[in-house]
Amino acid sequence: MLDFLNPIKGFGVTFRQMFRKVDTVEYPEEKKPTAPRFHGRHQLNRWPDGLEKCIGCELCAWACPADAIYVEGGSNTPDERYSPGERYGAVYQINYLRCILCGLCVEACPTRALTMTNDYELADDSRENLIWTKEQLLAPLSRGMEAPPHPMRLGESEEDYYRQGPAFAAQVTQAAAESDDEPAGGAR
Ligand code: SF4
Ligand code: SF4
């Protein structure tokens, strides 16, 4: 083909492209949902009565290849209980300046206290703000949950708590939902 037609062919490519569907996403106005198993920021989970699942064992910190997690365990007392076991995570921090969101900490956690959400909006212009504390990482209180410290509400023995507790919590949640549906003015 003649050389002088090459520029015209080039413009043809550009012209064709003008009618194709655009892949660009206008972030942050438009946000595309992530894949369901996307590794976003972490969350510290709770039992159905609101007690914390973290037992302060530090296994997540030892598993972390980036040395991004700092944990200090504390002991529960009868008057001040944060988790159903003997220990709880008194201090818990994740440094998102270091974290590579690999998920190894989640694999190491023996109680499923630590999981990852799909939340990826972690940018900040302050180094200090990128060290997330336990209060920021803890899951919000859902229906039927009570902010610790408080006694174990799902059974006094460990067996009751871990085996029968979730079923008991489901009953409480259902009863609360039914009472919400009743007309206002009923006894609480
Ligand atoms: S996701 Fe990976 S890098 Fe981030 S805290 Fe967990 S183990 Fe460390
Ligand atoms: S998040 Fe899991 S692994 Fe880490 S300290 Fe708490 S219980 Fe242990």
mmCIF file of N, CA and C and ligand atoms in Angstrom, residues 44 53-60 71 92 108-111 113-114, ligand 2:
data_model
loop_
_atom_site.group_PDB
_atom_site.id
_atom_site.type_symbol
_atom_site.label_atom_id
_atom_site.label_comp_id
_atom_site.label_asym_id
_atom_site.label_seq_id
_atom_site.Cartn_x
_atom_site.Cartn_y
_atom_site.Cartn_z
ATOM 1 N N LEU A 44 -12.336 -6.244 62.734
ATOM 2 C CA LEU A 44 -12.297 -7.111 63.914
ATOM 3 C C LEU A 44 -13.738 -7.456 64.268
ATOM 4 N N LYS A 53 -14.241 -11.019 69.268
ATOM 5 C CA LYS A 53 -13.691 -12.345 68.962
ATOM 6 C C LYS A 53 -12.182 -12.396 69.177
ATOM 7 N N CYS A 54 -11.522 -11.241 69.128
ATOM 8 C CA CYS A 54 -10.058 -11.218 69.266
ATOM 9 C C CYS A 54 -9.658 -11.595 70.688
ATOM 10 N N ILE A 55 -8.690 -12.510 70.793
ATOM 11 C CA ILE A 55 -8.216 -12.947 72.106
ATOM 12 C C ILE A 55 -6.789 -12.445 72.373
ATOM 13 N N GLY A 56 -6.331 -11.542 71.559
ATOM 14 C CA GLY A 56 -5.021 -10.916 71.800
ATOM 15 C C GLY A 56 -3.843 -11.872 71.700
ATOM 16 N N CYS A 57 -3.960 -12.923 70.857
ATOM 17 C CA CYS A 57 -2.909 -13.962 70.819
ATOM 18 C C CYS A 57 -1.683 -13.540 70.011
ATOM 19 N N GLU A 58 -1.794 -12.520 69.179
ATOM 20 C CA GLU A 58 -0.705 -11.981 68.359
ATOM 21 C C GLU A 58 -0.309 -12.853 67.167
ATOM 22 N N LEU A 59 -1.071 -13.943 66.901
ATOM 23 C CA LEU A 59 -0.684 -14.801 65.770
ATOM 24 C C LEU A 59 -0.730 -14.033 64.449
ATOM 25 N N CYS A 60 -1.682 -13.111 64.345
ATOM 26 C CA CYS A 60 -1.768 -12.313 63.103
ATOM 27 C C CYS A 60 -0.507 -11.467 62.934
ATOM 28 N N VAL A 71 -0.175 -5.788 68.440
ATOM 29 C CA VAL A 71 -1.218 -6.259 69.362
ATOM 30 C C VAL A 71 -0.658 -6.307 70.774
ATOM 31 N N TYR A 92 -4.846 -2.875 69.552
ATOM 32 C CA TYR A 92 -4.763 -3.512 68.231
ATOM 33 C C TYR A 92 -4.597 -2.414 67.185
ATOM 34 N N ALA A 108 -4.053 -16.692 59.667
ATOM 35 C CA ALA A 108 -3.420 -17.097 60.937
ATOM 36 C C ALA A 108 -4.374 -16.989 62.123
ATOM 37 N N CYS A 109 -5.431 -16.224 62.012
ATOM 38 C CA CYS A 109 -6.292 -15.935 63.170
ATOM 39 C C CYS A 109 -7.097 -17.176 63.572
ATOM 40 N N PRO A 110 -6.981 -17.641 64.816
ATOM 41 C CA PRO A 110 -7.645 -18.889 65.213
ATOM 42 C C PRO A 110 -9.127 -18.711 65.531
ATOM 43 N N THR A 111 -9.598 -17.501 65.689
ATOM 44 C CA THR A 111 -10.998 -17.302 66.109
ATOM 45 C C THR A 111 -11.853 -16.627 65.033
ATOM 46 N N ALA A 113 -11.543 -13.757 64.205
ATOM 47 C CA ALA A 113 -11.752 -12.385 64.678
ATOM 48 C C ALA A 113 -11.404 -11.396 63.579
ATOM 49 N N LEU A 114 -10.393 -11.750 62.799
ATOM 50 C CA LEU A 114 -9.887 -10.814 61.787
ATOM 51 C C LEU A 114 -10.312 -11.277 60.397
HETATM 52 S S1 SF4 B 2 -6.971 -10.923 65.416
HETATM 53 FE FE1 SF4 B 2 -6.907 -13.144 65.678
HETATM 54 S S2 SF4 B 2 -4.740 -13.710 65.452
HETATM 55 FE FE2 SF4 B 2 -4.816 -11.497 65.820
HETATM 56 S S3 SF4 B 2 -4.551 -11.258 68.024
HETATM 57 FE FE3 SF4 B 2 -6.767 -11.309 67.612
HETATM 58 S S4 SF4 B 2 -7.349 -13.481 67.842
HETATM 59 FE FE4 SF4 B 2 -5.098 -13.432 67.643
#
